[in-house]
Amino acid sequence: MCGIVGAVSLRNIVPILVEGLKRLEYRGYDSCGVAVHQNGALRRARSTSRVAELDAQVRAEHIEGFTGIAHTRWATHGAPAVHNAHPHFSRDRIALVHNGIIENHDELRAELKTKGYVFDSQTDTEVIAHLVDSLYDGDLFDAVKRATLRLKGAYGIAVFCRDEPHRVVGAREGSPMVLGVGQGENFVASDAMALAGVTDQIIYLEEGDVVDLQLGKYWVETRAGSDGFVRVERPVRTVYAHTGAAELGPYRHFMQKEIFEQPRAVGDTLQGVEAITPTLFGENAEAVFKDIDSVLILACGTSYYAGSTAKYWLESIAKIPTSVEIASEYRYRDSVPNPKSLVVTISQSGETADTIAALKHARGLGMEHTLTICNVSTSAMVRECKLAYITRAGVEIGVASTKAFTTQLAGLFLLTLALAKVRGNLSPESEAAHLKAMRHLPVALQAVLALEPQIMAWSEEFAKKQNALFLGRGLHYPIALEGALKLKEISYIHAEAYPAGELKHGPLALVDASMPVVTVAPNDTLVDKLKSNMQEVRARGGELYVFADADTRIESEPGVHVIRMPEHYGALSPILHVVPLQLLAYHTACARGTDVDKPRNLAKSVTVE
């Protein structure tokens, strides 16, 4: 969600800025822009099209410069329009880009209007630009520091000034920003991936940091109290961004590529796991695991469904009470804190604003045992938590998460087994059996992917529909939820998921011949109950589309379409059963001609509340 790139150099940095934006396109955006210091003045180009069109525009207009900033915007304040696109100017002297939301922008806007500032947009970002300009007296770094003291909310900003060539200032509070250290040049960005191929020397800015970038030098100051700043040293890390990760290869979309990368991603996530031990999650994990008596999972979106699946594992295998909370709701209600609860956050990016805020809220309530399941080892989530398990999904470009979800499930299953072992609920025989099953997951996933042609045939029918119902029971109810989410995200078909036993308590009223009902049907202890629920659908003329294990004895007949899964996989079955639901959503979206990788109104990394 929203991307920032900035640079100070002795070379034309426009190609670097544009390439950086291209690397951040996967986050989702609806406008983009670039601004540079050129011949003693500010120049910019903005577009509501893709970065490729912006690139053509800057080339056609010969926009070049040694100092500049660029941005991809996901609209919050103001419609997706050129006048709302970043960078924003103030009096042709200050240029600024911003990620986040400024909560006190209305009062600042009113104040600035009394000082004669004219607003050209509806954005909260333009307020920051004018605020910096109003405080500017020849030192941009000082003006930005003073401006941040007035801001309430979340921000990651990059700003430069017409009157100070070769200087860019960045700042962060609640929105990620990194500093890239080059040879005689320096960079700032919202994600280290934006700087892949430019520099691998990265500094992760902390909350309240303001950074001053100049030629061959930089320094960081951080907020100290309510009205001052102190100089700080932040460690430089070598970060190898995967420059080849954004290559499609033989695939039509990144989502399809990432679905097919799941055998490797799960295998990589489980690589090196030879035994179940708490140290997989950190040196102090065993002491923490022995001290807890419950688990609290905090997550959003797809990660929330991963946590909902893990609840079944944790309570049935580890025998530990578990609650799962939607992170965006958790900190806005009165809850009963338990200092002996393990707070588990789940995030692909590790920068999800709602989840980080929920984590901080839990800690503020006295819950200090924290662990994250995350795909980015250098993320804010990992730095905030005492324990971590890093999934190895690799870069995920498609907005609709696929391989991040299955690797999260793999990490959560390991957590389940580790807690079960510490609590004396995992025998050596069970441990060996689970390890064997996990090692076989990549092969089992490959067999599921081979079902793609059959699923493509179904997608032609789904593409004609406007509504769909997904059913699952027990451990597979969260998988039905995830399947419905995928379909609505990328095909724009309205889809809902229910525990199959809830059909007769309301959703059955929706079922008729035009309503496809997708059913997740593993051969578990609830399969006979599920068959009864399926008969309720057939009795009302509903069309059933069933992903069934081979030995469930569910046969194809008029109104019942069955695709057989290669094998039943016991407790790990959710990791396999979600894959055909991903493929169904993907091919339905393709058949409907939607923008699969960048669905409307959605963003990849949700860094604002």
Coordinates of C-alpha atoms in Angstrom, one line a residue:
M1 CA 0.0 0.0 0.0
C2 CA 1.6 3.2 -1.2
G3 CA 5.3 3.2 -2.1
I4 CA 8.0 5.8 -1.7
V5 CA 11.4 6.2 -3.3
G6 CA 13.8 9.1 -3.0
A7 CA 17.4 9.8 -3.9
V8 CA 20.3 12.2 -3.7
S9 CA 23.1 11.6 -6.2
L10 CA 25.4 13.1 -8.8
R11 CA 23.7 11.2 -11.6
N12 CA 20.2 11.4 -13.1
I13 CA 18.1 9.5 -10.5
V14 CA 14.8 9.5 -12.5
P15 CA 15.4 6.0 -13.9
I16 CA 16.2 4.8 -10.3
L17 CA 13.0 6.4 -9.0
V18 CA 10.8 4.9 -11.7
E19 CA 12.4 1.5 -11.4
G20 CA 11.8 1.6 -7.7
L21 CA 8.2 2.3 -8.2
K22 CA 7.9 -0.6 -10.5
R23 CA 9.3 -2.8 -7.8
L24 CA 6.6 -1.6 -5.5
E25 CA 3.7 -2.0 -7.9
Y26 CA 2.7 -5.2 -6.2
R27 CA 1.6 -3.3 -3.1
G28 CA -1.3 -1.9 -5.1
Y29 CA -1.9 1.7 -6.2
D30 CA -4.2 3.9 -8.2
S31 CA -1.9 6.8 -9.1
C32 CA 1.8 7.5 -9.3
G33 CA 4.2 10.4 -9.6
V34 CA 7.8 11.7 -9.6
A35 CA 9.3 15.1 -8.8
V36 CA 12.9 16.3 -9.2
H37 CA 15.1 19.3 -8.7
Q38 CA 15.9 20.4 -12.3
N39 CA 17.7 23.6 -13.3
G40 CA 16.9 25.3 -10.0
A41 CA 13.2 24.5 -10.0
L42 CA 10.8 21.7 -9.1
R43 CA 9.5 19.5 -11.9
R44 CA 7.0 16.7 -11.6
A45 CA 4.9 14.2 -13.6
R46 CA 1.8 12.5 -12.2
S47 CA -0.5 9.9 -13.6
T48 CA -3.6 7.8 -12.7
S49 CA -2.3 5.0 -15.0
R50 CA 0.5 2.5 -14.4
V51 CA 4.1 3.3 -13.7
A52 CA 5.0 2.3 -17.3
E53 CA 2.9 5.3 -18.5
L54 CA 4.5 7.6 -15.9
D55 CA 7.9 6.4 -17.3
A56 CA 6.9 7.3 -20.8
Q57 CA 5.7 10.7 -19.6
V58 CA 8.9 11.7 -17.8
R59 CA 10.9 10.6 -20.9
A60 CA 8.7 12.6 -23.2
E61 CA 8.9 15.7 -21.0
H62 CA 12.7 15.2 -20.4
I63 CA 12.4 15.3 -16.7
E64 CA 15.8 14.7 -15.2
G65 CA 17.5 15.5 -11.9
F66 CA 20.1 14.6 -9.3
T67 CA 17.6 14.9 -6.4
G68 CA 14.1 13.7 -6.3
I69 CA 11.2 11.6 -4.9
A70 CA 8.6 9.3 -6.3
H71 CA 5.4 7.7 -5.1
T72 CA 2.6 5.2 -5.8
R73 CA -0.7 6.2 -4.1
W74 CA -3.5 4.1 -2.8
A75 CA -6.3 6.6 -2.3
T76 CA -7.5 7.4 1.2
H77 CA -8.3 11.1 1.3
G78 CA -9.6 12.2 -2.0
A79 CA -10.4 10.3 -5.2
P80 CA -7.8 8.7 -7.4
A81 CA -7.1 11.7 -9.6
V82 CA -4.1 13.5 -10.9
H83 CA -4.6 16.5 -8.6
N84 CA -4.6 14.2 -5.6
A85 CA -1.6 12.2 -6.8
H86 CA 1.8 12.7 -5.1
P87 CA 4.3 14.4 -5.0
H88 CA 2.6 17.5 -3.7
F89 CA 4.2 20.9 -3.9
S90 CA 4.0 23.9 -1.6
R91 CA 4.6 27.3 -3.2
D92 CA 6.9 25.6 -5.8
R93 CA 9.5 25.3 -3.1
I94 CA 8.7 22.1 -1.1
A95 CA 8.0 18.7 -2.8
L96 CA 6.7 15.9 -0.6
V97 CA 5.4 12.3 -0.7
H98 CA 3.6 10.5 2.1
N99 CA 2.4 7.1 3.2
G100 CA -0.1 6.9 6.1
I101 CA -3.0 9.0 7.4
I102 CA -2.8 12.3 9.3
E103 CA -5.6 12.4 11.8
N104 CA -5.4 16.1 12.6
H105 CA -5.3 17.2 9.0
D106 CA -8.5 19.2 9.2
E107 CA -7.3 21.5 12.0
L108 CA -3.9 21.9 10.3
R109 CA -5.6 22.7 7.0
A110 CA -7.7 25.4 8.7
E111 CA -4.7 26.9 10.3
L112 CA -2.7 27.0 7.1
K113 CA -5.5 28.6 5.2
T114 CA -5.4 31.5 7.6
K115 CA -1.7 31.9 6.6
G116 CA -2.6 32.2 2.9
Y117 CA -1.9 28.6 1.7
V118 CA -4.1 27.4 -1.1
F119 CA -5.0 23.7 -1.4
D120 CA -5.2 22.0 -4.8
S121 CA -6.1 18.6 -3.5
Q122 CA -8.3 16.8 -1.0
T123 CA -5.4 14.9 0.5
D124 CA -4.0 15.0 4.0
T125 CA -0.6 14.9 2.4
E126 CA -0.8 18.4 0.9
V127 CA -1.3 19.6 4.5
I128 CA 2.1 18.2 5.5
A129 CA 3.8 19.9 2.5
H130 CA 2.3 23.3 3.4
L131 CA 3.2 22.8 7.1
V132 CA 6.8 22.1 6.2
D133 CA 6.9 25.2 4.0
S134 CA 5.4 27.3 6.7
L135 CA 8.1 26.2 9.1
Y136 CA 11.0 26.5 6.6
D137 CA 13.6 29.1 7.3
G138 CA 16.6 27.8 5.3
D139 CA 17.1 24.4 7.0
L140 CA 14.8 21.6 5.6
F141 CA 15.9 19.1 8.2
D142 CA 14.8 21.4 11.0
A143 CA 11.5 22.3 9.3
V144 CA 10.6 18.6 8.9
K145 CA 11.5 17.8 12.5
R146 CA 9.3 20.7 13.7
A147 CA 6.5 19.6 11.4
T148 CA 6.4 16.0 12.7
L149 CA 5.9 17.3 16.2
R150 CA 2.6 18.8 14.9
L151 CA 1.4 15.6 13.2
K152 CA -1.0 13.1 14.7
G153 CA -1.4 9.7 13.0
A154 CA 0.8 7.6 10.8
Y155 CA 3.3 8.8 8.3
G156 CA 6.3 7.9 6.2
I157 CA 7.4 10.9 4.3
A158 CA 10.2 12.0 1.9
V159 CA 10.6 15.7 1.1
F160 CA 13.1 18.0 -0.7
C161 CA 13.4 21.7 -1.2
R162 CA 14.0 23.8 -4.3
D163 CA 16.5 26.0 -2.3
E164 CA 18.6 23.1 -1.0
P165 CA 19.9 21.0 -3.9
H166 CA 21.3 17.5 -3.1
R167 CA 19.2 17.1 0.1
V168 CA 16.2 14.9 0.9
V169 CA 14.7 14.5 4.3
G170 CA 12.7 11.4 5.4
A171 CA 10.7 10.6 8.5
R172 CA 8.5 7.8 9.9
E173 CA 5.9 7.2 12.5
G174 CA 3.8 4.1 12.2
S175 CA 4.7 3.6 8.5
P176 CA 7.8 1.8 7.4
M177 CA 10.8 3.6 5.9
V178 CA 14.4 2.6 5.1
L179 CA 17.6 4.4 4.2
G180 CA 19.7 3.0 1.5
V181 CA 23.5 3.9 1.8
G182 CA 25.3 4.1 -1.6
Q183 CA 28.7 5.2 -2.8
G184 CA 28.6 9.0 -2.6
E185 CA 24.8 8.9 -3.0
N186 CA 21.9 8.0 -0.6
F187 CA 18.4 6.8 -0.9
V188 CA 15.2 6.5 1.1
A189 CA 12.3 4.2 0.4
S190 CA 9.3 2.5 2.0
D191 CA 10.6 -0.9 1.2
A192 CA 14.1 -2.2 0.7
M193 CA 12.9 -4.0 -2.5
A194 CA 12.6 -0.6 -4.2
L195 CA 16.3 -0.2 -3.9
A196 CA 17.2 -3.7 -5.3
G197 CA 20.1 -3.4 -7.7
V198 CA 21.0 0.1 -6.4
T199 CA 22.3 -0.7 -2.9
D200 CA 22.2 -3.6 -0.5
Q201 CA 23.2 -1.4 2.5
I202 CA 20.0 -0.8 4.3
I203 CA 19.1 1.0 7.5
Y204 CA 15.7 0.4 9.0
L205 CA 14.3 3.6 10.5
E206 CA 12.6 3.4 13.9
E207 CA 9.5 5.1 15.1
G208 CA 10.0 8.8 15.4
D209 CA 13.2 8.9 13.3
V210 CA 14.0 11.7 10.9
V211 CA 16.8 11.2 8.4
D212 CA 18.9 13.8 6.5
L213 CA 20.3 12.5 3.2
Q214 CA 23.0 14.4 1.4
L215 CA 25.8 13.5 -1.0
G216 CA 28.1 11.0 0.7
K217 CA 26.6 11.6 4.2
Y218 CA 23.5 11.1 6.2
W219 CA 22.4 11.3 9.8
V220 CA 19.4 10.2 11.8
E221 CA 17.7 11.9 14.7
T222 CA 14.9 10.5 16.7
R223 CA 12.2 12.1 18.8
A224 CA 13.1 12.5 22.5
G225 CA 10.1 13.6 24.5
S226 CA 7.4 15.9 23.2
D227 CA 9.5 18.7 21.8
G228 CA 13.1 17.6 20.9
F229 CA 15.3 15.2 18.9
V230 CA 18.6 13.5 19.6
R231 CA 21.2 12.1 17.2
V232 CA 21.1 8.3 17.0
E233 CA 23.1 5.6 15.2
R234 CA 21.0 2.9 13.4
P235 CA 22.8 -0.3 12.3
V236 CA 23.5 -0.8 8.6
R237 CA 22.3 -4.2 7.4
T238 CA 23.2 -6.0 4.2
V239 CA 19.9 -6.9 2.6
Y240 CA 19.8 -8.9 -0.6
A241 CA 16.5 -8.1 -2.3
H242 CA 15.5 -10.6 -4.9
T243 CA 15.7 -8.7 -8.2
G244 CA 14.5 -11.7 -10.1
A245 CA 11.4 -12.3 -8.0
A246 CA 9.3 -10.0 -10.1
E247 CA 9.8 -11.9 -13.3
L248 CA 6.7 -13.8 -14.6
G249 CA 8.5 -16.5 -16.5
P250 CA 6.0 -18.8 -18.3
Y251 CA 3.0 -17.8 -16.1
R252 CA 0.2 -15.5 -17.1
H253 CA 0.0 -13.7 -13.8
F254 CA 2.0 -13.4 -10.6
M255 CA -0.8 -15.0 -8.7
Q256 CA -0.6 -18.1 -10.9
K257 CA 3.1 -18.2 -10.5
E258 CA 2.9 -17.9 -6.8
I259 CA 0.2 -20.7 -6.5
F260 CA 2.6 -23.0 -8.4
E261 CA 5.6 -21.9 -6.2
Q262 CA 3.8 -23.3 -3.1
P263 CA 5.6 -26.7 -3.0
R264 CA 9.0 -24.9 -3.0
A265 CA 7.8 -22.2 -0.6
V266 CA 6.5 -24.8 1.9
G267 CA 9.6 -26.9 1.5
D268 CA 11.8 -23.9 2.1
T269 CA 9.8 -22.9 5.2
L270 CA 10.3 -26.3 6.7
Q271 CA 13.9 -26.7 5.6
G272 CA 16.2 -27.8 8.4
V273 CA 13.5 -28.9 10.7
E274 CA 14.8 -32.2 11.8
A275 CA 13.1 -32.3 15.2
I276 CA 10.4 -30.4 17.0
T277 CA 12.0 -28.0 19.4
P278 CA 11.0 -24.7 20.9
T279 CA 14.4 -23.2 19.7
L280 CA 12.9 -23.1 16.2
F281 CA 11.2 -19.9 17.5
G282 CA 14.1 -18.3 19.4
E283 CA 16.6 -19.0 22.1
N284 CA 14.2 -18.2 25.0
A285 CA 11.2 -19.9 23.5
E286 CA 11.3 -22.9 25.8
A287 CA 11.1 -20.8 28.9
V288 CA 8.3 -18.8 27.4
F289 CA 6.3 -21.8 26.3
K290 CA 6.6 -23.3 29.7
D291 CA 5.2 -20.2 31.3
I292 CA 2.1 -19.7 29.2
D293 CA -1.3 -21.1 29.7
S294 CA -3.1 -19.9 26.6
V295 CA -2.6 -18.4 23.1
L296 CA -4.0 -15.1 21.6
I297 CA -3.6 -14.8 17.8
L298 CA -3.8 -11.4 16.2
A299 CA -4.1 -11.0 12.4
C300 CA -6.0 -9.5 9.5
G301 CA -7.5 -10.8 6.3
T302 CA -5.9 -14.0 5.0
S303 CA -3.6 -14.2 7.9
Y304 CA -6.6 -14.2 10.2
Y305 CA -7.9 -17.3 8.5
A306 CA -4.5 -18.9 9.0
G307 CA -4.8 -18.1 12.7
S308 CA -8.4 -19.5 12.7
T309 CA -7.1 -22.8 11.3
A310 CA -4.3 -22.9 13.9
K311 CA -6.8 -22.6 16.7
Y312 CA -8.1 -26.0 15.8
W313 CA -4.6 -27.4 15.8
L314 CA -3.5 -25.7 19.0
E315 CA -6.5 -26.9 21.0
S316 CA -6.7 -30.5 19.6
I317 CA -3.0 -31.3 19.5
A318 CA -1.3 -29.0 22.0
K319 CA -4.4 -28.9 24.3
I320 CA -3.9 -25.2 24.9
P321 CA -6.8 -22.7 25.0
T322 CA -6.6 -20.4 22.0
S323 CA -8.5 -17.3 20.9
V324 CA -8.2 -15.5 17.5
E325 CA -8.9 -11.8 17.2
I326 CA -9.2 -9.6 14.1
A327 CA -6.4 -7.1 14.8
S328 CA -8.3 -4.1 13.6
E329 CA -11.0 -4.8 16.2
Y330 CA -9.0 -6.1 19.1
R331 CA -7.6 -2.8 20.5
Y332 CA -10.9 -1.0 20.3
R333 CA -12.8 -3.2 22.7
D334 CA -12.5 -4.0 26.4
S335 CA -10.8 -7.4 26.7
V336 CA -9.5 -9.4 29.6
P337 CA -5.7 -9.5 29.5
N338 CA -3.8 -12.6 30.5
P339 CA -0.1 -12.1 31.3
K340 CA 0.4 -15.8 30.8
S341 CA -0.9 -15.8 27.2
L342 CA 1.4 -16.1 24.2
V343 CA 0.5 -13.3 21.8
V344 CA 1.0 -14.6 18.3
T345 CA 0.9 -12.1 15.3
I346 CA 0.7 -13.3 11.7
S347 CA 1.7 -11.1 8.8
Q348 CA 3.1 -11.6 5.3
S349 CA 4.9 -8.2 5.2
G350 CA 5.4 -7.7 8.9
E351 CA 4.3 -4.1 8.5
T352 CA 0.5 -4.5 8.7
A353 CA -0.5 -1.4 10.7
D354 CA -3.5 -2.9 12.4
T355 CA -1.6 -5.9 13.6
I356 CA 1.3 -3.9 14.9
A357 CA -1.1 -1.6 16.7
A358 CA -2.9 -4.6 18.2
L359 CA 0.4 -6.1 19.3
K360 CA 1.4 -2.9 21.0
H361 CA -2.0 -2.8 22.7
A362 CA -1.6 -6.3 24.0
R363 CA 1.8 -5.5 25.4
G364 CA 0.4 -2.3 27.0
L365 CA -2.1 -4.6 28.8
G366 CA 0.8 -6.5 30.3
M367 CA 1.1 -9.4 27.8
E368 CA 4.8 -9.6 27.2
H369 CA 5.1 -13.1 25.7
T370 CA 5.1 -12.3 22.0
L371 CA 5.8 -14.3 18.9
T372 CA 5.3 -13.6 15.2
I373 CA 4.9 -15.8 12.1
C374 CA 6.2 -13.5 9.4
N375 CA 7.7 -13.7 5.9
V376 CA 10.1 -10.7 6.3
S377 CA 12.9 -11.1 8.8
T378 CA 13.8 -7.4 8.9
S379 CA 10.2 -6.2 9.4
A380 CA 8.8 -4.1 12.2
M381 CA 6.7 -7.1 13.4
V382 CA 9.8 -9.3 13.9
R383 CA 11.6 -6.4 15.7
E384 CA 8.6 -5.9 18.0
C385 CA 8.2 -9.5 19.0
K386 CA 10.5 -11.5 21.3
L387 CA 10.1 -14.7 19.4
A388 CA 9.6 -15.4 15.7
Y389 CA 9.3 -18.0 13.0
I390 CA 10.3 -16.7 9.5
T391 CA 8.4 -18.3 6.7
R392 CA 10.3 -18.5 3.4
A393 CA 7.6 -17.8 0.9
G394 CA 9.8 -15.4 -1.0
V395 CA 8.4 -12.2 -2.5
E396 CA 4.7 -12.3 -3.1
I397 CA 3.6 -9.9 -5.8
G398 CA 0.0 -10.7 -6.3
V399 CA -2.3 -8.8 -4.0
A400 CA -4.4 -11.9 -3.2
S401 CA -2.2 -13.9 -0.9
T402 CA -1.5 -17.6 -1.8
K403 CA 2.0 -18.9 -0.9
A404 CA 2.2 -16.6 2.1
F405 CA -0.9 -18.3 3.5
T406 CA 0.3 -21.9 3.1
T407 CA 3.7 -21.1 4.6
Q408 CA 2.0 -19.4 7.5
L409 CA 0.0 -22.6 8.1
A410 CA 3.3 -24.6 8.0
G411 CA 4.8 -22.3 10.6
L412 CA 1.7 -22.4 12.8
F413 CA 1.7 -26.2 12.6
L414 CA 5.3 -26.3 13.8
L415 CA 4.3 -23.9 16.6
T416 CA 1.5 -26.3 17.6
L417 CA 3.8 -29.3 17.7
A418 CA 6.4 -27.3 19.7
L419 CA 3.8 -26.3 22.3
A420 CA 2.4 -29.8 22.4
K421 CA 5.9 -31.2 23.1
V422 CA 6.6 -28.7 25.9
R423 CA 3.2 -29.5 27.5
G424 CA 3.8 -33.3 27.3
N425 CA 1.2 -33.8 24.6
L426 CA 3.4 -35.0 21.8
S427 CA 4.7 -38.6 21.9
P428 CA 7.9 -39.5 20.0
E429 CA 5.7 -41.6 17.6
S430 CA 3.4 -38.7 16.9
E431 CA 6.4 -36.4 16.4
A432 CA 7.9 -38.7 13.9
A433 CA 4.6 -39.1 12.0
H434 CA 4.0 -35.4 11.8
L435 CA 7.6 -34.7 10.6
K436 CA 7.2 -37.3 7.9
A437 CA 3.9 -35.8 6.8
M438 CA 5.5 -32.3 6.7
R439 CA 8.4 -33.5 4.6
H440 CA 6.0 -35.0 2.1
L441 CA 4.0 -31.8 1.8
P442 CA 5.8 -30.4 -1.3
V443 CA 5.1 -33.7 -3.2
A444 CA 1.5 -33.7 -2.1
L445 CA 1.1 -30.1 -3.2
Q446 CA 2.4 -30.9 -6.6
A447 CA -0.2 -33.6 -7.0
V448 CA -2.9 -31.0 -6.1
L449 CA -1.6 -28.6 -8.6
A450 CA -2.1 -31.2 -11.3
L451 CA -5.8 -30.8 -10.9
E452 CA -5.7 -27.4 -12.6
P453 CA -7.3 -28.5 -15.9
Q454 CA -10.3 -29.8 -14.1
I455 CA -10.6 -26.6 -12.1
M456 CA -10.4 -24.5 -15.2
A457 CA -13.5 -26.3 -16.6
W458 CA -15.4 -25.3 -13.5
S459 CA -14.2 -21.7 -13.7
E460 CA -16.1 -21.2 -17.0
E461 CA -19.4 -21.8 -15.2
F462 CA -18.4 -19.7 -12.1
A463 CA -17.5 -16.8 -14.3
K464 CA -21.2 -16.5 -15.2
K465 CA -22.3 -16.2 -11.6
Q466 CA -22.8 -13.2 -9.3
N467 CA -22.9 -15.1 -6.0
A468 CA -21.3 -18.2 -4.5
L469 CA -21.4 -20.1 -1.2
F470 CA -18.5 -22.0 0.3
L471 CA -19.0 -24.7 3.0
G472 CA -16.6 -26.4 5.3
R473 CA -16.7 -28.1 8.7
G474 CA -14.3 -28.1 11.6
L475 CA -10.7 -27.6 10.6
H476 CA -11.8 -26.8 7.1
Y477 CA -14.3 -24.0 7.9
P478 CA -11.5 -21.4 7.8
I479 CA -10.3 -22.8 4.5
A480 CA -13.8 -22.2 3.1
L481 CA -13.6 -18.7 4.4
E482 CA -10.2 -18.2 2.6
G483 CA -11.7 -19.7 -0.6
A484 CA -14.6 -17.2 -0.5
L485 CA -12.2 -14.4 0.1
K486 CA -10.0 -15.3 -2.8
L487 CA -13.0 -15.5 -5.2
K488 CA -14.4 -12.1 -4.1
E489 CA -11.0 -10.4 -4.1
I490 CA -10.0 -11.1 -7.7
S491 CA -13.2 -12.0 -9.6
Y492 CA -15.6 -9.6 -7.9
I493 CA -18.1 -12.3 -7.4
H494 CA -19.9 -12.0 -4.1
A495 CA -19.0 -15.0 -2.0
E496 CA -19.7 -16.1 1.5
A497 CA -18.5 -19.0 3.6
Y498 CA -20.3 -20.9 6.4
P499 CA -19.8 -23.9 8.6
A500 CA -21.9 -26.4 6.8
G501 CA -23.9 -27.1 9.9
E502 CA -25.1 -23.5 9.8
L503 CA -26.9 -23.9 6.5
K504 CA -30.3 -24.4 8.0
H505 CA -29.9 -21.4 10.3
G506 CA -30.2 -18.9 7.5
P507 CA -28.0 -19.3 4.4
L508 CA -30.1 -22.1 3.0
A509 CA -32.6 -19.4 2.0
L510 CA -30.2 -18.2 -0.6
V511 CA -29.8 -21.6 -2.3
D512 CA -31.3 -22.1 -5.7
A513 CA -30.2 -23.4 -9.1
S514 CA -28.2 -20.2 -9.8
M515 CA -26.2 -20.5 -6.6
P516 CA -23.0 -22.6 -6.9
V517 CA -22.0 -24.1 -3.5
V518 CA -18.4 -25.0 -3.1
T519 CA -17.8 -27.7 -0.6
V520 CA -14.5 -28.7 1.1
A521 CA -14.9 -32.4 1.8
P522 CA -11.9 -34.1 3.4
N523 CA -12.4 -37.6 4.8
D524 CA -12.4 -36.7 8.4
T525 CA -14.7 -37.4 11.3
L526 CA -17.3 -34.8 10.1
V527 CA -17.6 -36.2 6.5
D528 CA -21.0 -37.9 7.2
K529 CA -22.4 -34.7 8.7
L530 CA -21.1 -32.8 5.7
K531 CA -22.9 -35.2 3.3
S532 CA -26.1 -34.5 5.1
N533 CA -25.5 -30.7 4.6
M534 CA -24.9 -31.4 0.9
Q535 CA -28.2 -33.1 0.6
E536 CA -29.9 -30.0 2.0
V537 CA -28.4 -28.1 -0.9
R538 CA -29.4 -30.6 -3.5
A539 CA -33.0 -30.7 -2.1
R540 CA -33.2 -27.0 -2.9
G541 CA -31.9 -27.3 -6.4
G542 CA -28.4 -25.9 -5.6
E543 CA -25.4 -26.9 -7.7
L544 CA -22.6 -28.5 -5.6
Y545 CA -18.9 -28.2 -6.5
V546 CA -17.1 -30.6 -4.2
F547 CA -13.3 -31.0 -3.5
A548 CA -13.4 -34.4 -2.0
D549 CA -10.8 -36.8 -0.7
A550 CA -10.7 -40.0 -2.7
D551 CA -12.2 -42.2 0.0
T552 CA -15.2 -40.0 0.9
R553 CA -17.5 -41.9 -1.4
I554 CA -18.9 -38.7 -2.8
E555 CA -19.8 -39.4 -6.4
S556 CA -20.5 -37.1 -9.4
E557 CA -24.1 -36.9 -10.5
P558 CA -26.5 -34.3 -11.9
G559 CA -26.1 -31.2 -9.8
V560 CA -23.0 -32.6 -8.0
H561 CA -19.6 -31.9 -9.5
V562 CA -16.7 -33.7 -7.8
I563 CA -12.9 -33.2 -8.1
R564 CA -11.0 -35.8 -6.2
M565 CA -8.0 -34.8 -4.1
P566 CA -5.0 -37.0 -4.5
E567 CA -4.8 -38.2 -0.9
H568 CA -6.2 -37.5 2.6
Y569 CA -3.6 -35.6 4.7
G570 CA -5.0 -35.7 8.2
A571 CA -4.2 -32.6 10.3
L572 CA -2.3 -31.0 7.5
S573 CA -5.2 -31.3 5.0
P574 CA -6.0 -27.6 5.1
I575 CA -2.7 -26.8 3.4
L576 CA -3.7 -29.0 0.5
H577 CA -7.4 -28.2 0.3
V578 CA -6.8 -24.4 0.0
V579 CA -4.8 -24.8 -3.2
P580 CA -7.8 -25.8 -5.5
L581 CA -9.8 -22.9 -4.0
Q582 CA -7.0 -20.6 -5.0
L583 CA -6.9 -22.0 -8.5
L584 CA -10.7 -21.8 -8.8
A585 CA -10.6 -18.1 -7.9
Y586 CA -7.7 -17.4 -10.2
H587 CA -9.2 -19.1 -13.3
T588 CA -12.7 -17.6 -12.7
A589 CA -11.1 -14.1 -12.6
C590 CA -9.2 -14.9 -15.8
A591 CA -12.5 -15.9 -17.4
R592 CA -14.1 -12.7 -16.3
G593 CA -11.2 -10.6 -17.5
T594 CA -10.4 -8.8 -14.2
D595 CA -7.0 -7.5 -13.2
V596 CA -5.9 -10.6 -11.3
D597 CA -2.7 -9.3 -9.7
K598 CA -4.0 -5.8 -8.9
P599 CA -7.7 -6.1 -8.0
R600 CA -9.6 -2.8 -7.7
N601 CA -9.6 -1.0 -4.4
L602 CA -7.1 -3.4 -2.7
A603 CA -3.5 -3.1 -1.7
K604 CA -0.9 -5.7 -0.9
S605 CA 0.7 -4.3 2.3
V606 CA -1.8 -2.5 4.4
T607 CA 0.3 0.1 6.2
V608 CA -2.6 2.4 7.3
E609 CA -5.4 1.8 9.7

